[in-house]
Amino acid sequence: SLRPAFTEALVDLPARLAEFRVARIAEREHRKAQLLELRRAARLTLEDYAQLPGPHVTPRWMWGLKQRIEAHLADPRIDGVVVTHGTDTIEETAFLVDLTTETSKPVVFCGAMRTLGEPGSDGPSNLLIAVQTAANPDARGHGVLIAVGEEILAASEAVKTHTQSLGAFKSG
């Protein structure tokens, strides 16, 4: 009785792998299209401030990032700032920046619940949304925002309600 189940699994496996490969190729092409759209959305200046795991994001580190954001905002050539940030502490960092930074220029934090290597990665679409928001004159004067789950949330109201769901963040 084990043999038919084993045979059935072998027969189904190549079809599932083929579907997965097709999905991954389509996803890769979609990411490339999003990056091209990103280049059209704004003229970007990039800075690699830090790459560290969530437990190392301390209040002192957050304050340093806030100061770096303010330095960019002081530049009259800069219309807005987008910060990519891990979701473990994104709402805390964005809230601190919202409370302590005086500007009408958009500041948009961007997070992703799925990494680039995972199927259904939300990082590229959230980044595109963040850049489009920061580049939009209508975003001025709304405080610090968070782009996550393909939504824009006010940093002052954003709360992470789940550790893995794409809809992990809620507002209000």
Tab-separated table of C-alpha atoms in Angstrom, residues 76-148:
chain	number	residue	atom	x	y	z
A	76	PRO	CA	17.409	71.508	-0.661
A	77	ARG	CA	17.951	69.121	-3.604
A	78	ILE	CA	16.308	66.267	-1.670
A	79	ASP	CA	12.512	66.051	-1.959
A	80	GLY	CA	12.023	63.060	0.338
A	81	VAL	CA	13.752	60.136	2.017
A	82	VAL	CA	13.063	56.399	1.761
A	83	VAL	CA	14.566	54.095	4.394
A	84	THR	CA	14.587	50.318	3.921
A	85	HIS	CA	14.337	48.686	7.329
A	86	GLY	CA	13.769	45.247	8.818
A	87	THR	CA	10.258	44.640	10.089
A	88	ASP	CA	11.292	43.533	13.599
A	89	THR	CA	11.727	47.156	14.687
A	90	ILE	CA	10.480	49.244	11.760
A	91	GLU	CA	7.532	50.718	13.621
A	92	GLU	CA	9.668	51.751	16.604
A	93	THR	CA	12.312	53.432	14.443
A	94	ALA	CA	9.748	55.145	12.214
A	95	PHE	CA	7.804	56.342	15.264
A	96	LEU	CA	10.963	57.799	16.848
A	97	VAL	CA	11.786	59.648	13.615
A	98	ASP	CA	8.182	60.854	13.354
A	99	LEU	CA	8.228	62.240	16.910
A	100	THR	CA	11.619	63.939	16.692
A	101	THR	CA	11.965	65.236	13.127
A	102	GLU	CA	10.468	68.538	11.981
A	103	THR	CA	9.944	68.483	8.227
A	104	SER	CA	7.203	68.643	5.672
A	105	LYS	CA	9.253	66.482	3.292
A	106	PRO	CA	8.092	62.866	3.055
A	107	VAL	CA	10.020	60.258	5.004
A	108	VAL	CA	8.898	56.745	4.094
A	109	PHE	CA	10.186	53.611	5.800
A	110	CYS	CA	9.932	50.447	3.727
A	111	GLY	CA	9.810	46.874	4.986
A	112	ALA	CA	9.157	43.421	3.593
A	113	MET	CA	7.657	40.356	5.201
A	114	ARG	CA	9.170	37.988	2.605
A	115	THR	CA	12.792	38.089	1.482
A	116	LEU	CA	13.806	38.306	-2.173
A	117	GLY	CA	14.574	34.590	-2.157
A	118	GLU	CA	11.060	33.593	-1.114
A	119	PRO	CA	8.128	33.140	-3.489
A	120	GLY	CA	5.828	36.147	-3.362
A	121	SER	CA	8.522	38.516	-2.104
A	122	ASP	CA	6.903	41.846	-1.246
A	123	GLY	CA	10.072	43.922	-0.944
A	124	PRO	CA	10.285	45.233	-4.512
A	125	SER	CA	6.643	46.312	-4.636
A	126	ASN	CA	6.871	47.940	-1.190
A	127	LEU	CA	10.032	49.776	-2.259
A	128	LEU	CA	8.354	51.023	-5.426
A	129	ILE	CA	5.352	52.221	-3.384
A	130	ALA	CA	7.689	53.940	-0.908
A	131	VAL	CA	9.609	55.760	-3.648
A	132	GLN	CA	6.437	56.773	-5.489
A	133	THR	CA	5.019	58.094	-2.223
A	134	ALA	CA	8.170	60.031	-1.296
A	135	ALA	CA	8.263	61.524	-4.807
A	136	ASN	CA	4.609	62.586	-4.701
A	137	PRO	CA	4.081	66.238	-3.644
A	138	ASP	CA	0.792	65.190	-1.984
A	139	ALA	CA	2.794	63.192	0.593
A	140	ARG	CA	4.310	66.379	2.048
A	141	GLY	CA	3.228	67.253	5.565
A	142	HIS	CA	1.850	63.819	6.488
A	143	GLY	CA	4.580	62.843	8.915
A	144	VAL	CA	6.690	59.720	8.670
A	145	LEU	CA	5.062	56.878	6.752
A	146	ILE	CA	5.656	53.129	6.461
A	147	ALA	CA	5.283	51.180	3.206
A	148	VAL	CA	4.627	47.543	4.037
